[in-house]
Coordinates of C-alpha atoms and ligand atoms in Angstrom, one line a residue:
M1 CA 36.9 35.6 17.5
T2 CA 35.8 38.1 20.1
G3 CA 32.1 37.7 19.5
E4 CA 31.9 41.4 18.6
P5 CA 30.2 41.9 15.1
P6 CA 32.5 42.8 12.2
P7 CA 32.2 46.5 11.4
D8 CA 30.6 45.8 8.2
K9 CA 27.9 43.4 9.5
P10 CA 24.6 44.4 7.8
A11 CA 22.4 44.3 10.9
S12 CA 24.5 46.9 12.6
A13 CA 24.9 49.3 9.8
P14 CA 22.6 52.3 9.7
G15 CA 19.5 52.2 7.5
K16 CA 19.8 48.3 7.4
H17 CA 17.4 47.5 10.1
I18 CA 14.6 45.2 9.1
R19 CA 11.3 47.2 9.0
L20 CA 8.2 45.2 9.5
T21 CA 5.2 46.2 7.6
S22 CA 2.8 44.3 9.7
H23 CA 1.4 47.0 11.6
P24 CA -1.6 49.1 10.4
G25 CA -0.9 52.6 9.5
Q26 CA 2.7 52.3 9.1
G27 CA 4.0 53.9 5.9
A28 CA 0.7 53.7 4.3
S29 CA 0.4 57.4 3.4
G30 CA 1.4 57.3 -0.4
A31 CA -0.4 54.0 -1.2
P32 CA -3.0 54.4 -3.8
P33 CA -6.4 52.9 -2.6
L34 CA -7.6 49.8 -4.4
Q35 CA -11.3 49.4 -5.3
W36 CA -11.5 46.0 -6.8
G37 CA -14.0 45.6 -9.7
A38 CA -14.3 49.4 -10.3
A39 CA -14.8 49.8 -14.2
D40 CA -12.5 52.9 -14.3
P41 CA -8.8 51.8 -13.9
L42 CA -8.0 55.0 -12.2
A43 CA -11.0 54.3 -9.7
R44 CA -9.8 50.7 -9.2
G45 CA -6.1 52.0 -8.6
P46 CA -2.8 50.4 -9.6
V47 CA -1.5 47.3 -7.8
V48 CA 1.8 48.4 -6.2
G49 CA 3.7 45.3 -5.2
S50 CA 7.2 46.5 -5.5
T51 CA 9.5 46.9 -2.5
T52 CA 11.3 49.8 -3.9
N53 CA 9.3 52.4 -1.9
R54 CA 7.3 50.8 0.9
S55 CA 5.1 53.7 1.5
Q56 CA 3.5 53.1 -2.0
R57 CA 2.7 49.5 -1.5
N58 CA -0.9 48.6 -1.4
V59 CA -0.7 44.8 -1.4
I60 CA 0.6 41.8 0.6
G61 CA 3.6 39.9 -1.1
S62 CA 5.7 40.9 -4.1
H63 CA 5.8 40.5 -7.8
S64 CA 6.8 37.4 -10.0
G65 CA 5.0 34.7 -8.0
S66 CA 7.6 32.1 -6.9
Y67 CA 10.3 33.8 -8.7
G68 CA 10.2 36.7 -6.2
V69 CA 12.4 34.3 -4.1
Y70 CA 15.1 34.3 -6.7
R71 CA 14.8 38.1 -7.0
A72 CA 15.5 38.2 -3.1
L73 CA 18.4 35.9 -3.7
A74 CA 19.8 38.1 -6.4
V75 CA 19.7 41.0 -4.1
A76 CA 21.3 39.2 -1.2
A77 CA 24.0 37.8 -3.6
G78 CA 24.7 41.5 -4.8
N79 CA 23.7 40.6 -8.3
L80 CA 20.7 42.9 -8.3
V81 CA 20.7 46.5 -7.2
K82 CA 17.9 46.8 -4.4
G83 CA 15.2 49.0 -5.7
H84 CA 15.9 48.4 -9.3
R85 CA 13.0 49.8 -11.5
A86 CA 12.0 48.1 -14.7
D87 CA 12.5 50.1 -17.9
L88 CA 9.2 49.5 -19.5
T89 CA 10.1 51.0 -23.0
N90 CA 8.5 49.0 -25.8
T91 CA 7.1 46.3 -23.4
A92 CA 3.4 47.1 -24.2
P93 CA 1.2 44.2 -25.4
T94 CA 1.4 43.3 -29.1
D95 CA -2.3 42.7 -29.0
P96 CA -4.6 44.8 -26.9
V97 CA -7.0 42.8 -24.6
G98 CA -10.1 44.4 -23.3
P99 CA -11.4 46.1 -21.4
H100 CA -14.4 43.7 -21.2
P101 CA -17.5 44.0 -19.1
Q102 CA -16.3 41.2 -17.0
W103 CA -13.5 43.2 -15.7
A104 CA -15.9 45.5 -13.9
D105 CA -17.6 42.5 -12.2
P106 CA -15.8 41.7 -8.9
Q107 CA -17.5 38.2 -8.8
K108 CA -16.0 37.3 -12.3
I109 CA -12.3 38.0 -11.7
V110 CA -10.7 37.6 -8.3
S111 CA -7.3 36.0 -9.0
I112 CA -5.7 38.2 -11.6
D113 CA -5.4 42.0 -12.2
P114 CA -7.4 42.7 -15.4
W115 CA -5.4 45.9 -15.9
G116 CA -2.1 43.9 -15.4
A117 CA -1.3 44.1 -19.1
S118 CA -1.7 47.8 -19.6
V119 CA -0.1 49.5 -16.6
Q120 CA 2.1 51.2 -19.0
T121 CA -0.7 53.2 -20.5
V122 CA -3.6 53.3 -18.0
F123 CA -1.3 54.1 -15.0
A124 CA 1.2 56.4 -17.0
D125 CA 0.5 59.3 -14.7
F126 CA 1.3 57.3 -11.5
L127 CA 4.4 56.0 -13.3
E128 CA 5.5 59.5 -14.1
R129 CA 4.9 60.5 -10.4
G130 CA 7.4 57.9 -9.3
Y131 CA 5.2 54.9 -8.5
D132 CA 7.0 51.6 -9.3
I133 CA 4.1 49.8 -10.9
R134 CA 4.9 46.5 -12.7
P135 CA 2.9 44.6 -15.2
T136 CA 1.4 41.4 -14.0
I137 CA 0.5 40.3 -17.5
A138 CA 2.5 40.4 -20.6
V139 CA 1.4 39.7 -24.3
T140 CA 3.7 38.8 -27.1
K141 CA 3.8 37.0 -30.4
A142 CA 5.7 33.7 -31.2
H143 CA 6.1 30.8 -33.7
I144 CA 5.8 27.4 -32.0
H145 CA 7.2 24.3 -33.5
L146 CA 5.9 20.9 -32.4
P147 CA 6.8 17.5 -33.8
E148 CA 3.2 16.4 -33.4
I149 CA 2.0 19.3 -35.6
R150 CA 4.6 18.4 -38.1
Q151 CA 3.3 14.8 -38.1
A152 CA -0.3 16.1 -38.4
I153 CA 0.8 17.9 -41.5
A154 CA 2.6 14.7 -42.8
F155 CA -0.6 12.6 -42.3
Q156 CA -2.5 15.4 -44.0
R157 CA -4.7 16.2 -41.0
L158 CA -3.4 19.8 -41.1
K159 CA -2.4 21.9 -44.0
P160 CA -0.2 25.0 -43.9
D161 CA -2.1 28.1 -44.8
G162 CA 0.7 30.7 -44.4
R163 CA -1.2 32.5 -41.7
I164 CA -2.1 30.2 -38.7
L165 CA 0.1 27.4 -39.7
L166 CA 3.3 28.5 -41.7
D167 CA 5.0 26.4 -44.4
D168 CA 7.8 25.4 -42.0
A169 CA 5.2 23.7 -39.9
S170 CA 5.3 26.3 -37.1
A171 CA 2.1 27.9 -35.9
A172 CA 1.9 31.6 -35.3
V173 CA 0.6 32.4 -31.8
T174 CA -0.1 35.2 -29.5
K175 CA 1.2 34.2 -26.1
I176 CA 0.2 35.8 -22.8
A177 CA 2.1 35.3 -19.3
V178 CA -0.2 36.0 -16.3
E179 CA 0.8 36.3 -12.6
P180 CA -1.7 35.7 -9.9
V181 CA -3.1 38.8 -8.1
W182 CA -5.6 37.7 -5.4
W183 CA -8.3 39.9 -4.2
L184 CA -8.8 38.1 -0.9
P185 CA -12.5 38.9 -0.1
G186 CA -13.2 37.5 -3.7
V187 CA -11.1 34.4 -3.3
A188 CA -12.7 33.5 0.1
Q189 CA -16.1 34.1 -1.4
R190 CA -15.2 31.8 -4.3
F191 CA -14.4 28.9 -1.8
G192 CA -17.2 29.6 0.5
V193 CA -14.9 30.4 3.4
S194 CA -14.5 33.5 5.7
E195 CA -11.8 35.9 4.6
A196 CA -10.4 35.7 8.1
D197 CA -10.1 32.0 7.9
L198 CA -8.5 32.2 4.5
R199 CA -6.0 34.8 5.6
R200 CA -5.1 32.7 8.7
A201 CA -4.6 29.4 6.7
L202 CA -2.4 31.4 4.1
F203 CA -0.4 32.8 7.0
E204 CA 0.0 29.6 9.0
E205 CA 0.6 27.2 6.1
T206 CA 3.4 29.4 4.7
G207 CA 5.2 29.2 8.0
G208 CA 4.1 32.8 8.8
M209 CA 5.8 34.1 5.7
Y210 CA 3.4 37.0 5.3
P211 CA 2.2 38.5 8.7
E212 CA 0.2 41.2 7.1
L213 CA -2.2 38.5 6.0
V214 CA -3.5 38.6 9.7
T215 CA -2.4 42.1 10.8
R216 CA -3.3 44.3 7.8
S217 CA -6.9 43.5 7.0
D218 CA -7.0 46.9 5.3
L219 CA -4.7 45.4 2.5
E220 CA -7.2 43.2 0.4
V221 CA -4.8 42.2 -2.3
F222 CA -2.3 39.5 -2.1
L223 CA 0.5 38.5 -4.6
P224 CA 0.9 34.8 -3.8
P225 CA 4.2 33.2 -4.3
I226 CA 2.9 30.6 -6.8
G227 CA 3.2 29.9 -10.4
G228 CA 0.8 31.6 -12.9
Q229 CA -0.7 30.8 -16.3
T230 CA 0.3 31.1 -20.0
L231 CA -2.1 31.5 -22.7
Y232 CA -1.5 30.6 -26.3
V233 CA -3.9 32.1 -28.9
F234 CA -4.2 30.7 -32.4
G235 CA -6.0 33.2 -34.7
D236 CA -7.2 36.8 -33.9
L237 CA -7.2 37.3 -30.1
R238 CA -10.1 39.8 -30.5
H239 CA -12.5 37.0 -31.6
L240 CA -12.2 35.2 -28.2
A241 CA -14.8 37.8 -26.8
D242 CA -17.1 37.2 -29.8
P243 CA -19.5 34.3 -28.9
T244 CA -20.5 34.1 -32.7
V245 CA -16.9 33.0 -33.5
T246 CA -16.2 29.3 -32.9
L247 CA -13.7 29.0 -29.9
T248 CA -11.7 25.8 -29.4
A249 CA -10.1 25.8 -26.1
R250 CA -8.2 23.6 -23.7
V251 CA -7.5 24.5 -20.1
H252 CA -4.3 22.5 -19.1
D253 CA -2.6 21.9 -15.9
E254 CA 1.2 21.6 -16.0
C255 CA 2.7 18.2 -16.1
N256 CA 6.4 18.7 -16.7
G257 CA 7.2 14.9 -16.9
S258 CA 4.8 14.3 -19.8
D259 CA 4.4 17.9 -21.3
V260 CA 8.2 18.3 -21.7
F261 CA 9.9 15.0 -21.3
G262 CA 7.2 12.6 -22.8
S263 CA 6.8 10.4 -19.7
D264 CA 4.1 7.9 -20.7
I265 CA 2.3 7.4 -17.3
C266 CA -0.3 10.1 -18.2
T267 CA -2.1 11.6 -21.2
C268 CA -1.1 15.1 -20.6
R269 CA 1.2 15.8 -23.6
P270 CA -0.8 13.8 -26.1
Y271 CA -3.9 15.6 -25.0
L272 CA -2.2 19.0 -25.1
T273 CA -0.9 18.5 -28.5
H274 CA -4.1 17.1 -29.8
A275 CA -5.8 20.2 -28.5
I276 CA -3.2 22.4 -30.1
E277 CA -4.1 20.7 -33.5
E278 CA -7.7 21.2 -32.8
C279 CA -7.1 24.9 -32.1
I280 CA -5.1 25.3 -35.4
Q281 CA -7.8 23.6 -37.4
G282 CA -10.5 25.7 -35.7
A283 CA -8.5 28.9 -36.4
Q284 CA -8.0 27.8 -40.0
D285 CA -11.8 27.2 -40.3
G286 CA -12.5 30.9 -39.3
G287 CA -12.5 30.3 -35.6
V288 CA -10.1 31.0 -32.9
G289 CA -8.1 28.7 -30.6
L290 CA -7.0 29.0 -26.9
I291 CA -4.7 27.0 -24.7
A292 CA -4.7 28.1 -21.1
Y293 CA -1.8 26.5 -19.3
S294 CA -1.7 26.7 -15.6
R295 CA 1.4 26.0 -13.5
K296 CA -0.3 23.6 -11.1
E297 CA 2.3 20.7 -11.4
G298 CA 0.9 17.3 -10.4
R299 CA -2.6 18.5 -9.3
A300 CA -0.9 21.3 -7.6
L301 CA 0.6 18.8 -5.2
G302 CA 4.0 19.2 -6.7
E303 CA 6.4 16.9 -8.5
V304 CA 7.9 15.2 -5.3
T305 CA 4.5 14.3 -4.0
K306 CA 3.6 13.1 -7.7
F307 CA 6.7 10.8 -7.9
L308 CA 6.0 9.4 -4.5
V309 CA 2.6 8.6 -5.6
Y310 CA 4.0 6.8 -8.7
N311 CA 6.1 4.6 -6.5
A312 CA 3.3 3.8 -4.1
R313 CA 1.0 3.0 -7.1
K314 CA 3.4 0.7 -8.8
R315 CA 4.6 -1.1 -5.6
Q316 CA 1.2 -1.7 -4.0
E317 CA -0.2 -5.3 -3.9
G318 CA -1.4 -6.2 -7.4
G319 CA 0.7 -3.5 -9.0
D320 CA -0.5 -0.2 -10.5
R321 CA -4.3 -0.4 -11.1
A322 CA -7.1 2.0 -12.0
D323 CA -9.2 0.9 -9.1
K324 CA -6.7 2.2 -6.6
Y325 CA -5.5 5.2 -8.6
F326 CA -7.1 8.1 -6.5
L327 CA -6.6 6.1 -3.3
R328 CA -2.8 6.2 -3.6
T329 CA -2.8 9.9 -4.3
E330 CA -4.9 10.4 -1.3
C331 CA -2.6 8.3 1.1
V332 CA 0.3 10.4 0.2
A333 CA -1.0 13.9 -0.2
G334 CA -4.2 13.7 2.0
V335 CA -6.2 14.8 -0.9
Q336 CA -6.8 13.6 -4.4
D337 CA -6.3 17.0 -6.0
M338 CA -5.5 20.7 -5.0
R339 CA -5.8 22.4 -8.3
F340 CA -9.0 24.3 -7.3
Q341 CA -10.5 24.9 -10.6
E342 CA -12.6 27.6 -9.1
L343 CA -10.1 30.1 -9.8
M344 CA -9.2 29.0 -13.3
P345 CA -12.2 30.7 -15.3
D346 CA -10.9 34.2 -14.3
V347 CA -8.5 34.3 -17.0
L348 CA -11.2 33.2 -19.5
H349 CA -13.4 36.1 -18.1
W350 CA -10.4 38.4 -18.7
L351 CA -10.3 37.6 -22.3
G352 CA -14.0 38.3 -22.6
I353 CA -15.0 34.7 -23.4
R354 CA -18.7 34.0 -23.1
R355 CA -18.9 30.6 -24.9
I356 CA -16.6 27.9 -25.6
H357 CA -17.8 25.9 -28.6
R358 CA -15.3 23.1 -28.4
L359 CA -13.8 22.4 -25.0
V360 CA -10.9 19.9 -25.4
S361 CA -11.0 18.5 -21.9
M362 CA -12.7 15.5 -20.2
S363 CA -12.2 16.9 -16.7
N364 CA -15.7 17.3 -14.9
D365 CA -14.1 19.7 -12.5
K366 CA -12.9 22.1 -15.2
Y367 CA -16.3 21.9 -17.1
D368 CA -18.2 22.5 -13.9
A369 CA -15.9 25.5 -12.9
I370 CA -16.2 27.1 -16.5
T371 CA -20.0 26.6 -16.8
G372 CA -20.6 27.4 -13.3
S373 CA -18.9 30.8 -13.7
G374 CA -21.3 31.7 -16.6
I375 CA -19.4 30.6 -19.6
E376 CA -21.4 28.3 -22.0
V377 CA -19.8 25.2 -23.2
G378 CA -20.8 23.5 -26.5
E379 CA -19.2 20.2 -27.5
R380 CA -16.5 18.4 -25.3
I381 CA -13.6 16.8 -27.2
K382 CA -12.1 13.7 -25.6
I383 CA -8.6 12.5 -26.3
P384 CA -8.6 10.0 -29.2
D385 CA -8.0 6.5 -27.9
A386 CA -5.0 6.1 -30.2
L387 CA -3.3 8.9 -28.3
V388 CA -3.5 7.3 -24.8
P389 CA 0.0 5.6 -24.0
A390 CA -0.5 2.2 -22.7
D391 CA 0.8 3.0 -19.3
A392 CA -1.6 5.9 -19.0
K393 CA -4.6 3.6 -19.3
V394 CA -4.7 3.3 -15.5
E395 CA -5.0 7.2 -15.0
I396 CA -7.6 7.8 -17.8
E397 CA -10.0 4.8 -16.9
A398 CA -9.8 5.8 -13.3
K399 CA -10.7 9.5 -14.2
I400 CA -13.6 8.4 -16.5
A401 CA -15.0 6.1 -13.7
A402 CA -14.8 9.2 -11.4
G403 CA -16.8 11.4 -13.6
Y404 CA -14.6 12.5 -16.6
F405 CA -16.4 13.0 -19.9
T406 CA -16.5 10.2 -22.2
D407 CA -18.7 9.3 -25.3
G408 CA -18.0 5.6 -24.5
A409 CA -18.9 3.2 -21.6
V410 CA -18.0 4.2 -18.1
P411 CA -15.8 1.5 -16.6
T412 CA -17.4 -0.7 -13.8
E413 CA -15.4 -1.6 -10.6
A414 CA -14.6 -5.0 -12.1
D415 CA -13.3 -3.2 -15.3
L416 CA -11.1 -0.8 -13.2
A417 CA -9.6 -3.6 -11.2
A418 CA -8.5 -5.2 -14.6
V419 CA -6.8 -2.2 -15.9
K420 CA -3.1 -2.5 -14.9
G421 CA 0.0 -0.4 -15.5
R422 CA 3.8 -1.3 -15.9
G423 CA 5.8 -2.2 -12.8
L424 CA 9.0 -0.2 -11.7
E425 CA 11.9 -1.5 -13.7
Ligands
ZN1 ZN1 0.6 14.1 -16.7

């Protein structure tokens, strides 16, 4: 080895220099301006987050949330041609959503792009002129099969109707995938912090991943590298915006261990499937049902932190107990929760929702966020006691004592100290 770079080393090849976009004015000539909250989509402008043509970009970050890193890996590995443009033929939503008046209120929606599902049509002219505009929302149809729903039919709590619930025990749904698109001034306002402080924290806490956060105050929109949301709608999607149609809804935060694998330390899957049963029943009774599922694993602390907390809970003196439930999380993570329900109602406003008649959730944080954003909530539906796994009593009793909705008695400190979970075996 001579220390000389090989002739094909990328850094020395012409046109392969890294170009930083962190300096104002550089390459901004072709970027469409964004006017967040404008009622007319053309006045609002398309979100251009692709890296195909840097001069057209008008946001910080890139598409697909955390999967953007896999896209980079695919380019690096030579599996994906840099600059590939999506062929959007036949990708338009199966069911139209909006526009709703909430879309034109920059206070109501700050963390998703209300026009993200319909770029194929509303920004057709931009697409024709060569702008690489990607949908950040996709709307499709599916049938979902769940053993709990099959069981509900067997126990005659549900009955197939051939429309909402089919004869093979599957439920017909419209499902919607939503990627985060943050309008930074609005996000900052939602949390009561200055935009400068928000930008600085995002820059520093991602290890300086997005220099434009601090150098490009002219770019107000950020595509954060985080998970998004999936919505499952039972019944006619258009009814969501009609406050006279009974809406049954659950806003659920991801818990892979329980939701998918049936881990019994929490109530996540039983509550989720109970909510789906309520949604199906509600839609069959002439209403509409909605599950809004957010990728905020382990209270948005992530699974590693979550599993560390499980160990800390079960190994502490006296074993796993409800009176120390929140303390153990705080010891490991520094906080009890990072889900920030403040942004969660955006997707409800995107759907045009003004009233949730039956909220299948006991969370006071979710309830406060929804009602605080101007959506009325009627009845609150708690998880039936019979669906709480034995080892999840610690969690549910601690949450009820901390303010979760219950129609029963709130446990005292002595009660909490007596609620014990299983050990590590
Ligand atoms: Zn869980």
